[in-house]
C-alpha positions as a printed NumPy array, in Angstrom:
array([[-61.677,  61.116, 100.045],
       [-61.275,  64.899, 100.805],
       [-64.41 ,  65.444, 103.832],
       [-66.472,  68.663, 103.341],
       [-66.658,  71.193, 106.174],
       [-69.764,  72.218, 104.907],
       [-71.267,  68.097, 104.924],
       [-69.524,  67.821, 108.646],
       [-71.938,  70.583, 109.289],
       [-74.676,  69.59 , 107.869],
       [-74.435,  66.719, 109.382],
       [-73.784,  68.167, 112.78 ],
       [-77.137,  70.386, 112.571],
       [-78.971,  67.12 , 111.591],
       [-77.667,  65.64 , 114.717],
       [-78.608,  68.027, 116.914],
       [-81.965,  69.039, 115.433],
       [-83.025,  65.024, 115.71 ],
       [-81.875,  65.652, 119.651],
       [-83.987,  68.404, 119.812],
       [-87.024,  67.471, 118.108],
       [-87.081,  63.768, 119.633],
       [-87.108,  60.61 , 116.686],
       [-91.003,  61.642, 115.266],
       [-89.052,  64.07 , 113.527],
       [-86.168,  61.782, 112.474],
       [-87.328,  60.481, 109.443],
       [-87.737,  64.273, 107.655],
       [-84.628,  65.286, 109.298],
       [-82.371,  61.852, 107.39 ],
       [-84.436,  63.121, 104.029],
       [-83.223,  66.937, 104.111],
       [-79.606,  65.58 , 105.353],
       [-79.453,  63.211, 102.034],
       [-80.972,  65.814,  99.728],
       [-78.384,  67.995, 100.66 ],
       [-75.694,  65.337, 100.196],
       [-77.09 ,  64.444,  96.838],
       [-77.068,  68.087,  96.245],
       [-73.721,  68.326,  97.172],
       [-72.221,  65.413,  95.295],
       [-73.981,  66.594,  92.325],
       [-72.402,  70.061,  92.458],
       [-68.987,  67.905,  92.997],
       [-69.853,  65.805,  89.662],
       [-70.759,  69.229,  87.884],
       [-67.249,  70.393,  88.868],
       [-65.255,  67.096,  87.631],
       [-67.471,  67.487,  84.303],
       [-66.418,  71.362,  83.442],
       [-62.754,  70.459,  84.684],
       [-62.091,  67.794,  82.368],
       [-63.966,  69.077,  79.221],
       [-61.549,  72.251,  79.664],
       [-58.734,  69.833,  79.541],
       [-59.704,  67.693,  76.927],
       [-60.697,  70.608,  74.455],
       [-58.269,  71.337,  71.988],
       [-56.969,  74.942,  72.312],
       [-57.791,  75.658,  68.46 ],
       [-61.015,  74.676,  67.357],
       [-61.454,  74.275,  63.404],
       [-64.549,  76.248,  62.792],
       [-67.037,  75.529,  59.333],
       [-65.751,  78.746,  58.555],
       [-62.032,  77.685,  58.098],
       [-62.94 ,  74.975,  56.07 ],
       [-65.364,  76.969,  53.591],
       [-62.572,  79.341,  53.396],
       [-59.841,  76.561,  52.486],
       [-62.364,  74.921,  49.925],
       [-62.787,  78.278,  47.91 ],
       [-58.811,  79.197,  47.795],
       [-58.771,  75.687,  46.733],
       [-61.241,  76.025,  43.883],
       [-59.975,  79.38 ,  43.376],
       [-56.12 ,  77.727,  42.689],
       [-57.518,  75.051,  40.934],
       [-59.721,  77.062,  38.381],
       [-57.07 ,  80.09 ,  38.669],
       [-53.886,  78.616,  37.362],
       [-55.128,  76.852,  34.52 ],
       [-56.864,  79.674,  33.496],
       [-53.388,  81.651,  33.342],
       [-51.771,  79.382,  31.635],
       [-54.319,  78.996,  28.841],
       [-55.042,  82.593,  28.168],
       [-50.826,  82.885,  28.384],
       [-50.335,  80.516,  25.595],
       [-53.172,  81.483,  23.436],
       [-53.411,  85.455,  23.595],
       [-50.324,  87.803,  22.687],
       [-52.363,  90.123,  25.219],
       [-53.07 ,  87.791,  27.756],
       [-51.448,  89.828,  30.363],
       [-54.949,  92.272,  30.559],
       [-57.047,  89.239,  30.747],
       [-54.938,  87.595,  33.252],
       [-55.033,  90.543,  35.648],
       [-58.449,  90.5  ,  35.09 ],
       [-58.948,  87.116,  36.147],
       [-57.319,  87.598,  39.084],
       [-58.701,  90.501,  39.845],
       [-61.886,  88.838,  39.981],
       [-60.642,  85.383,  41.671],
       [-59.239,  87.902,  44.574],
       [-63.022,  89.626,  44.603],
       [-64.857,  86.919,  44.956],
       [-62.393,  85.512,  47.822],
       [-62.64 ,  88.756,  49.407],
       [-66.567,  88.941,  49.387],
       [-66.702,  85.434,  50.86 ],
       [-64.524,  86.508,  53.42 ],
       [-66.11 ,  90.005,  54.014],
       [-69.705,  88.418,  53.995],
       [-68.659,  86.041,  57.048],
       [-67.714,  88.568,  59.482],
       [-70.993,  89.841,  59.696]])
């Protein structure tokens, strides 16, 4: 185990103080020393907790975001491509209706995605 300078001290100026102030003064001087040491050892625990939740988070996070945004190009495929293929077998102008389809598939994507950022 890796001593502190700063707990050598401490320990030190408990030392002396107790030599000092005689032993009717021993019994406050041990409780500062140990809340300093649990202070200390806390701090220590602090700084094991932070280091290994950096390491064990995963550099990308998937946010609710992404996965709203994959669900609606989903539905948008999924409703989208059918769509096309009906209005291209049953319309011999189906090529307006299409863009317009997609025009609006693309809008409403676009919103959705607009709308988050703010």
């Amino acid at each position: 185990m890796v001593r502190s300078s700063s707990s050598d001290d401490e320990l030190r100026a408990a030392v002396a103080a107790r030599r000092e102030l005689g032993p009717e003064y021993e019994d406050s001087l041990v409780e500062g020393f140990l809340e300093k040491m649990d202070q200390e050892i806390d701090r220590r625990v602090d700084d094991r907790i932070a280091a290994r939740s950096r390491k064990d988070t995963p550099a990308v996070r998937p946010s609710v975001d992404a996965g709203q945004r994959l669900a609606l190009s989903i539905v948008s495929l999924v409703f989208g491509v059918p769509a096309t293929a009906g209005i291209a077998a049953s319309t011999d102008g189906g090529i307006v209706l299409i863009l317009i389809l997609w025009l609006g598939i693309v809008g409403v994507n676009a919103t959705f995605a607009l709308g988050r950022r703010r």
